[in-house]
Short mmCIF file of C-alpha atoms (C1' of nucleotides) and ligand atoms in Angstrom, two decimals:
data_model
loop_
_atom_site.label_atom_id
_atom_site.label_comp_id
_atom_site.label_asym_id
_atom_site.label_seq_id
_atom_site.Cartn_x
_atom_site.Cartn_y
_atom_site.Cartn_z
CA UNK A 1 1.24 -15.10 -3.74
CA UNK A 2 2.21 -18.71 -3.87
CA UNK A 3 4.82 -19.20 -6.75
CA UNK A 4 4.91 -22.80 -8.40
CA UNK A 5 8.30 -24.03 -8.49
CA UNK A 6 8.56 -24.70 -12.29
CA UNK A 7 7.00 -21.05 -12.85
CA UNK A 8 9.61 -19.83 -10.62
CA UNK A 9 12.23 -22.03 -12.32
CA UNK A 10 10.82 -20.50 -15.75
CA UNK A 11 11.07 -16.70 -14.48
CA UNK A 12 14.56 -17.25 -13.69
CA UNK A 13 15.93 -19.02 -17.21
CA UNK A 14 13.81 -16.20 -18.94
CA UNK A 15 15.61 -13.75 -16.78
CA UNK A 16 19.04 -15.31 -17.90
CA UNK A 17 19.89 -15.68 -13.60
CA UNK A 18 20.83 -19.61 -12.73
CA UNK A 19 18.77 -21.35 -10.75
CA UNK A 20 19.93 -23.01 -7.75
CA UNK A 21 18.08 -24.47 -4.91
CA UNK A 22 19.18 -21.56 -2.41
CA UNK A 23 17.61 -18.70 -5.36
CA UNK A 24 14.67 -20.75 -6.00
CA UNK A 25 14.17 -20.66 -2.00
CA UNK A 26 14.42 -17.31 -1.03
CA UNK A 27 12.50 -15.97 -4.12
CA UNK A 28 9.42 -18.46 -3.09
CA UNK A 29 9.87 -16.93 0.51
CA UNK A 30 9.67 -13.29 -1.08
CA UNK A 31 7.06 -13.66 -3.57
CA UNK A 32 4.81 -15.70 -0.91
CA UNK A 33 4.27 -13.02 1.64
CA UNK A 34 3.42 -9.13 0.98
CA UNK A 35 4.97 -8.32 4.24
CA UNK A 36 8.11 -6.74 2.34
CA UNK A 37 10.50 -8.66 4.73
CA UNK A 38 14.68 -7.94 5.37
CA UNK A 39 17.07 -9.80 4.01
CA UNK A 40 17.35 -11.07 7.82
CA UNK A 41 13.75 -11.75 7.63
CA UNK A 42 13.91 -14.03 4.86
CA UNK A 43 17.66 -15.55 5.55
CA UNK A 44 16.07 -16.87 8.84
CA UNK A 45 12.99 -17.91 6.58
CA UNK A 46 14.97 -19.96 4.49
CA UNK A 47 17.12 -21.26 6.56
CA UNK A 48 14.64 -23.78 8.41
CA UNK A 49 14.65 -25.48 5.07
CA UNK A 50 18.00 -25.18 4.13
CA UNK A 51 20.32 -24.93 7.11
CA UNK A 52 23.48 -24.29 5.64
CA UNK A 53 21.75 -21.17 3.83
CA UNK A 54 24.19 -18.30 4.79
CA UNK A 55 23.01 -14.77 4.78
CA UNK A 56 25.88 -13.75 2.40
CA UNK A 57 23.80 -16.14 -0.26
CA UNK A 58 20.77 -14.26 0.57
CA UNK A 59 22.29 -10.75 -0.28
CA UNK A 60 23.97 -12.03 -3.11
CA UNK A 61 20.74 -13.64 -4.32
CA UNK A 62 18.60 -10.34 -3.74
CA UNK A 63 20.98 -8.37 -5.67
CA UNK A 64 21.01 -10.99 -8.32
CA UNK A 65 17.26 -10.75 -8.59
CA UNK A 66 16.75 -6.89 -8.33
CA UNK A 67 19.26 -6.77 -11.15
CA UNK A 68 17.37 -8.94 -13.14
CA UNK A 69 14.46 -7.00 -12.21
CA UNK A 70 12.80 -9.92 -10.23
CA UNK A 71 12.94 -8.29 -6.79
CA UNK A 72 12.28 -4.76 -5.73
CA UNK A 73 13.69 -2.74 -3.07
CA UNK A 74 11.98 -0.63 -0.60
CA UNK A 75 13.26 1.43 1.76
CA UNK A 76 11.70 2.35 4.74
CA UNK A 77 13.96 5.40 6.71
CA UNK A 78 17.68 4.58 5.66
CA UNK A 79 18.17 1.74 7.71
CA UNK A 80 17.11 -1.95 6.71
CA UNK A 81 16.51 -2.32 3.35
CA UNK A 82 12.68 -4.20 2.65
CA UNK A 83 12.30 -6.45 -0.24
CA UNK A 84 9.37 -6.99 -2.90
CA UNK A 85 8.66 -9.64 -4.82
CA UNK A 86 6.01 -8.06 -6.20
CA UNK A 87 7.13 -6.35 -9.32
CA UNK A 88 4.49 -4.55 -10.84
CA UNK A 89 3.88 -0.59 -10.59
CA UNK A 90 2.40 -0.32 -7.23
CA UNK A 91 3.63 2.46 -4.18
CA UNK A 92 3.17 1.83 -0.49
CA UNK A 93 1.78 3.18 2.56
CA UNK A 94 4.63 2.98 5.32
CA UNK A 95 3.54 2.81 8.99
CA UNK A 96 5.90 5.19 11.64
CA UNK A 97 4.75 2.87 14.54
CA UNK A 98 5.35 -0.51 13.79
CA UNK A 99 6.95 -0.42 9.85
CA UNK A 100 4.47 -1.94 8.51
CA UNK A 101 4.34 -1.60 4.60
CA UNK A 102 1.09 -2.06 2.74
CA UNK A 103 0.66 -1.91 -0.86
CA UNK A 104 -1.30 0.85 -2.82
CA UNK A 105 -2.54 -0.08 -6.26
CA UNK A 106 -3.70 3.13 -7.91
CA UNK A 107 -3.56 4.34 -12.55
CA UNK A 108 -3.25 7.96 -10.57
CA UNK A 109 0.11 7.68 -8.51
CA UNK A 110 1.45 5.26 -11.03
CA UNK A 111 1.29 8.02 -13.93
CA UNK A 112 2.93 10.47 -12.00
CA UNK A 113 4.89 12.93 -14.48
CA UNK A 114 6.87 16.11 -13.80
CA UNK A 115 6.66 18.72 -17.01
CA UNK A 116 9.66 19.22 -18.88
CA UNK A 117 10.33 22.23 -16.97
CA UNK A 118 10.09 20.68 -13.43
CA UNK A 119 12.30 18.32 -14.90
CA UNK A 120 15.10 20.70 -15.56
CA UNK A 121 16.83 18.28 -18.00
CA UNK A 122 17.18 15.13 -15.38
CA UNK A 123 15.92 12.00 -17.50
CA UNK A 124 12.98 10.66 -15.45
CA UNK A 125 13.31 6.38 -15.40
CA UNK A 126 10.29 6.04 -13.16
CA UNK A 127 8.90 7.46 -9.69
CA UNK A 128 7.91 5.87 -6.34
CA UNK A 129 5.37 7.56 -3.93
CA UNK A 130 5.39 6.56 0.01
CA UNK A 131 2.48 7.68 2.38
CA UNK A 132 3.61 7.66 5.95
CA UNK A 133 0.71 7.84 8.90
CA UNK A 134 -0.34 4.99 11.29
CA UNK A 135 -1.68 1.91 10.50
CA UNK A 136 -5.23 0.87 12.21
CA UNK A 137 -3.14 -1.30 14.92
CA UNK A 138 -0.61 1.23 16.05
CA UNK A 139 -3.51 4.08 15.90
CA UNK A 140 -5.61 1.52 18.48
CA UNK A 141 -2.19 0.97 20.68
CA UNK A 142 -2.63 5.00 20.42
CA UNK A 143 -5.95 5.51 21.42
CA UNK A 144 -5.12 2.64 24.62
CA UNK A 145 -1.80 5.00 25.52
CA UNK A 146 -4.03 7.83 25.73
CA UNK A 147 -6.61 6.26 27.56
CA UNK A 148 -4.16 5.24 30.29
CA UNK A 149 -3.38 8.41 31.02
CA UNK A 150 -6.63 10.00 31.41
CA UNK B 1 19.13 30.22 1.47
CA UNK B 2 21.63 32.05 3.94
CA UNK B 3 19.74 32.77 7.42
CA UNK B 4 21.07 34.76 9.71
CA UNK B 5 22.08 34.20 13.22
CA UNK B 6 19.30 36.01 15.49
CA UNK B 7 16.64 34.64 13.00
CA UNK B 8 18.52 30.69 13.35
CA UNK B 9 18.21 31.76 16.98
CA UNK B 10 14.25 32.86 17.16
CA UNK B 11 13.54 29.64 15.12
CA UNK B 12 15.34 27.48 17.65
CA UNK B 13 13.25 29.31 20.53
CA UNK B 14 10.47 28.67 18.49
CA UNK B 15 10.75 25.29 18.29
CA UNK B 16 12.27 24.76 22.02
CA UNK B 17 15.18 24.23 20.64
CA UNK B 18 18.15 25.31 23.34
CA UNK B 19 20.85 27.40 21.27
CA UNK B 20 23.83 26.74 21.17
CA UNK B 21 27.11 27.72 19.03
CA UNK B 22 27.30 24.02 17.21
CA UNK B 23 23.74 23.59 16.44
CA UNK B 24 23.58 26.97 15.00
CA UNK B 25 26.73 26.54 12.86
CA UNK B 26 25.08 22.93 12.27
CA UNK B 27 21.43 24.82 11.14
CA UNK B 28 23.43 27.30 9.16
CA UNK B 29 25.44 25.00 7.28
CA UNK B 30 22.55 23.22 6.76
CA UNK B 31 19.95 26.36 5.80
CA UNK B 32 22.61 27.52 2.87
CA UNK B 33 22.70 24.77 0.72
CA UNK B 34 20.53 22.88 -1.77
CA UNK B 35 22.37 20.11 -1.76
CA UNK B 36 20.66 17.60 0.96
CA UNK B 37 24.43 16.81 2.39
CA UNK B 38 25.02 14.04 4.71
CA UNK B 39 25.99 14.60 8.33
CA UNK B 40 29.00 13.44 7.80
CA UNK B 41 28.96 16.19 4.44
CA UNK B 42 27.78 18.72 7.22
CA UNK B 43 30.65 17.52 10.07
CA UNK B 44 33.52 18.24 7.57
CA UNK B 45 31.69 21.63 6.47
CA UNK B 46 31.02 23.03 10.18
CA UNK B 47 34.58 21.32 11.80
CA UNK B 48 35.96 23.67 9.67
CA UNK B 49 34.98 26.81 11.75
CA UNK B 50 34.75 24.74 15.19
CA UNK B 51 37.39 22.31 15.08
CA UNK B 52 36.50 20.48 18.55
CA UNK B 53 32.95 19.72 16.61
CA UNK B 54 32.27 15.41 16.98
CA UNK B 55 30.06 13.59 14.77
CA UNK B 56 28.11 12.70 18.02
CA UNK B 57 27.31 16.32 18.19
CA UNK B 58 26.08 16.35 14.16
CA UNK B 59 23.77 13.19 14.68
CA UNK B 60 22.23 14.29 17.77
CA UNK B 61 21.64 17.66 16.60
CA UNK B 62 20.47 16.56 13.51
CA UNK B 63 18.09 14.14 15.27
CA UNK B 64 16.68 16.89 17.37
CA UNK B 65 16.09 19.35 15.05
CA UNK B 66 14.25 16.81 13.22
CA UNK B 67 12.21 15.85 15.82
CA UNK B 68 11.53 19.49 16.44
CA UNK B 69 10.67 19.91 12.58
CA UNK B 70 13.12 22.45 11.61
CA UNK B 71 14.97 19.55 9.46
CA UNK B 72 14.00 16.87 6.95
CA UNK B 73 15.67 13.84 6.41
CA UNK B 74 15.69 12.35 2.87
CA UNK B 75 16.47 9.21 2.33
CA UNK B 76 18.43 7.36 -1.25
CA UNK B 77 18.32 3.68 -1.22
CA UNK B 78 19.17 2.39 2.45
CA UNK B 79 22.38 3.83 2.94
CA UNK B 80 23.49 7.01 3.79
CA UNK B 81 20.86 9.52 5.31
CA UNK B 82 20.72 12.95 3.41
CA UNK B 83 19.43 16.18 5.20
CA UNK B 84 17.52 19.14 3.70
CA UNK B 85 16.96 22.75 5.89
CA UNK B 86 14.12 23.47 3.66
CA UNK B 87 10.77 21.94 5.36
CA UNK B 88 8.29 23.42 2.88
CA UNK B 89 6.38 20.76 0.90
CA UNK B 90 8.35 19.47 -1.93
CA UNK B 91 9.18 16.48 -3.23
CA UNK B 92 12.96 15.15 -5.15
CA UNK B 93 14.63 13.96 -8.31
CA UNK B 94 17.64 11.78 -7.64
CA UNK B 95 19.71 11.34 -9.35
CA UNK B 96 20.82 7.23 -9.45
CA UNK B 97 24.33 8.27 -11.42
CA UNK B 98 25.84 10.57 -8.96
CA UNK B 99 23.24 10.12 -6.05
CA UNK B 100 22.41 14.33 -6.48
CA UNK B 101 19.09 15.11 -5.56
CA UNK B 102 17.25 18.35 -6.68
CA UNK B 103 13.95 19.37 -5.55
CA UNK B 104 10.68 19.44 -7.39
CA UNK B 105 7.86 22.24 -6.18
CA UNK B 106 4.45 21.07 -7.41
CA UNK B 107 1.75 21.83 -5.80
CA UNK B 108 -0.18 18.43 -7.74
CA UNK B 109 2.29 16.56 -5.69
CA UNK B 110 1.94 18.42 -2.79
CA UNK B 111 -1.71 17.38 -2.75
CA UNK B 112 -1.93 13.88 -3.29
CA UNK B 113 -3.96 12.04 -1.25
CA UNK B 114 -5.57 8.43 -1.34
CA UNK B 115 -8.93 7.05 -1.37
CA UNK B 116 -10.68 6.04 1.95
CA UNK B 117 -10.74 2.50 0.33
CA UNK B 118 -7.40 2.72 -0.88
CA UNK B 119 -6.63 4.09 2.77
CA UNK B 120 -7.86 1.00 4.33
CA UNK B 121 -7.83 2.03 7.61
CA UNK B 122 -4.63 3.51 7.55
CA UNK B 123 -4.27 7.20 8.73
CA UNK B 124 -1.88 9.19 6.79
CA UNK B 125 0.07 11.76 7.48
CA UNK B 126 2.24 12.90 4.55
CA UNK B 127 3.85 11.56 1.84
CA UNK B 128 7.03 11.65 -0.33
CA UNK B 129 7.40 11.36 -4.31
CA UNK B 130 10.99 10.82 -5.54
CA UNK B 131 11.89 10.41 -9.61
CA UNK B 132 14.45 8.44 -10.08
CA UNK B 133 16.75 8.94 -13.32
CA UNK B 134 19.98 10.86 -14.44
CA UNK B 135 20.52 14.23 -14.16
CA UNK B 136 21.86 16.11 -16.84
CA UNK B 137 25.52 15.59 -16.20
CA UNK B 138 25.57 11.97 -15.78
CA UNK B 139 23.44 11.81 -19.11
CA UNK B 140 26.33 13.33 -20.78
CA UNK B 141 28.92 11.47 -19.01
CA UNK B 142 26.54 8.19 -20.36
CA UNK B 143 26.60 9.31 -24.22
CA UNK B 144 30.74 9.89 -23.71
CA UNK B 145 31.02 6.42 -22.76
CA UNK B 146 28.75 5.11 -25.39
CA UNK B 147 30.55 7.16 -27.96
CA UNK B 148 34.18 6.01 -26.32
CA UNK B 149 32.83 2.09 -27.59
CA UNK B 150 31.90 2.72 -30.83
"C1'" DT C 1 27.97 -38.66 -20.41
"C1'" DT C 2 32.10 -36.30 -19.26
"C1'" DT C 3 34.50 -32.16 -18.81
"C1'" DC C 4 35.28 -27.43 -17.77
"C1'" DA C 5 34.93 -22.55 -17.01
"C1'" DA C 6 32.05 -19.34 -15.27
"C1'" DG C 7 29.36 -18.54 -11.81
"C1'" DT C 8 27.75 -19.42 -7.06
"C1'" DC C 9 28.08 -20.68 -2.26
"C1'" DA C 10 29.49 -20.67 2.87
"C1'" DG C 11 31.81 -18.74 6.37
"C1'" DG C 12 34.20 -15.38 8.30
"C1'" DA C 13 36.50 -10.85 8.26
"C1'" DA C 14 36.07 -6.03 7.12
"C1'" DT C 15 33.57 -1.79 6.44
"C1'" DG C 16 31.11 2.21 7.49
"C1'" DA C 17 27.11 4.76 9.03
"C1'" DT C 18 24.96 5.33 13.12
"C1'" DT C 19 24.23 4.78 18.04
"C1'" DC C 20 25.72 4.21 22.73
"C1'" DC C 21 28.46 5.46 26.78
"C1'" DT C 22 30.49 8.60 30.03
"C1'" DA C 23 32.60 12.52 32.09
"C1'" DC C 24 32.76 17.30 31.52
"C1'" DA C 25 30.59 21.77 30.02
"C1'" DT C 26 26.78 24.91 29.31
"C1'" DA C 27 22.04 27.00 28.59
"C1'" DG C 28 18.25 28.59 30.64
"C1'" DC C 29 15.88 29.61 34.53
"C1'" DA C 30 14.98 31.30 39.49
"C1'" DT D 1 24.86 34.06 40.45
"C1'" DG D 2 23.97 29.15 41.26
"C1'" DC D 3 21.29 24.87 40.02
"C1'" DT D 4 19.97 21.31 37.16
"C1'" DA D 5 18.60 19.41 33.03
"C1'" DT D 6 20.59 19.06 28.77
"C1'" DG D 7 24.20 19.14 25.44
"C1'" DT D 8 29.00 18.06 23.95
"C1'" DA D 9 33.38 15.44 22.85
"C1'" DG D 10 35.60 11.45 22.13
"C1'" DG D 11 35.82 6.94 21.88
"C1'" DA D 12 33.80 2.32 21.91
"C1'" DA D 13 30.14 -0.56 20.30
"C1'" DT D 14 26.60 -2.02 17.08
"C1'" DC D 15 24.72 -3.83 13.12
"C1'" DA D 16 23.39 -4.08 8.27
"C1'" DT D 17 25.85 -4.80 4.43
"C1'" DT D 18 29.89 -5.83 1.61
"C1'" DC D 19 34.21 -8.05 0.70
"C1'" DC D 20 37.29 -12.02 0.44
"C1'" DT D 21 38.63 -16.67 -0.34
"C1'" DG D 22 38.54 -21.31 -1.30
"C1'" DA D 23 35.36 -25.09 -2.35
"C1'" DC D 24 31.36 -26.47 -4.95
"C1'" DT D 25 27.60 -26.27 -8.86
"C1'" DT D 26 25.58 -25.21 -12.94
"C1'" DG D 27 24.95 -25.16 -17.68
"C1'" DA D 28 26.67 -25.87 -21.94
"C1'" DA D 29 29.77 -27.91 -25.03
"C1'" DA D 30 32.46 -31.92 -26.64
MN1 MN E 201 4.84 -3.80 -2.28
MN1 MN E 202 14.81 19.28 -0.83
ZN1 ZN E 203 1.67 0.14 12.56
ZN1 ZN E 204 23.87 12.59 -11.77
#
DNA sequence: TTTCAAGTCAGGAATGATTCCTACATAGCA
DNA sequence: TGCTATGTAGGAATCATTCCTGACTTGAAA
């Protein structure tokens, strides 16, 4: 969702991080799309507008922001890490074919809770619940793969 | 859980798995311990009895016994991958001190499933929960250092 | 408005987990 | 027992991420 620039410029001074015309950049990048890009993703994003943009700035930015807790991280396998600008409780349905990651909204999953026993002393901070299957594109590549070899 | 060798063996046959020494002593190593090492964890553990074991042989073996679903891979943040023998459903507590992970058996999480709406399209296969937080230890180790600065 | 220190940036080198390559060895089957 | 697909060892290569360093900004204070 499209982030105006003095909101984005607010979220930052109320989340004590500096704002600087590279930050401002990449976070309008991240919060614009809901495809959960890479930090490669968005460096090469950002970079059309800002050319000297180097992708040491964009993983020193992303940290900057997940610390401040303006950026999520989501990991798909242990491999590239995904970004999020969107912050609220929400979990994600991963796809195995293409890695694809869609967003699930849902009370349910967000209220998750283990009983004190499950819990076996660890101190819970929060939970975060991936579904992994096939998105409707890579099931129809599927269903053509199949076909072709009938 | 210690398994031993002619039952590693039938589950290899099993799964089409071809046995050999490594991946057995790779299974085993594996099968004993709840503590979802890493391959390189599981390298230094099984090197021990066959010194001329590579890493090449871990990650392959690893990779085909997870293909063959006789291993699990669990994943913490984006870096290094963590295996677990056990393949039953369960979910994990990590740990984000000391990165330990300790599984959760709950059959509520075992069943949690998603709406057809929710589902949009998507066909899904599993999923994971993790709870993030400290474990026990590393709240301990927290209220030492908070007592150190008063 | 000027000044300054802390913080940030760019670019490149370093790191480290994982994957790739290749020649030799072995499992499983006839 | 011999054949062949597959697995193994060892080392090189890859690639996302982190580290390093010196130059540049930002934000706040004088
Ligand atoms: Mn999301
Ligand atoms: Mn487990
Ligand atoms: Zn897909
Ligand atoms: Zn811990």
């Amino acid at each position: 969702m499209k982030v105006h620039p003095q909101e984005i410029e607010a979220r930052f001074r109320r989340h004590a991080v500096r704002v600087t015309r590279q930050r401002a950049a990449i976070y309008a990048a991240l919060t614009e799309t809901t495809s959960h890009p890479t930090a490669e993703d968005l460096y090469r994003t950002v970079k059309r507008q800002q050319p000297l943009m180097s992708r040491n700035t964009v993983y020193y930015t992303l940290g900057v922001l997940r610390q401040a807790g303006l950026v999520r991280e989501v990991n798909v396998g242990h491999h590239v890490a995904r970004f999020d600008g969107n912050v609220t409780a929400h979990h994600h349905l991963i796809c195995l074919g293409c890695s694809r990651i869609m967003d699930v909204m849902d009370d349910g999953l967000n209220q998750l809770a283990l009983s004190h026993r499950q819990a076996r002393g660890f101190q819970v901070l929060g939970h975060r619940v991936e579904f992994h299957g096939y998105c409707a594109e890579c099931q129809h590549a599927q269903e053509n793969v199949m076909k072709r070899r009938e």
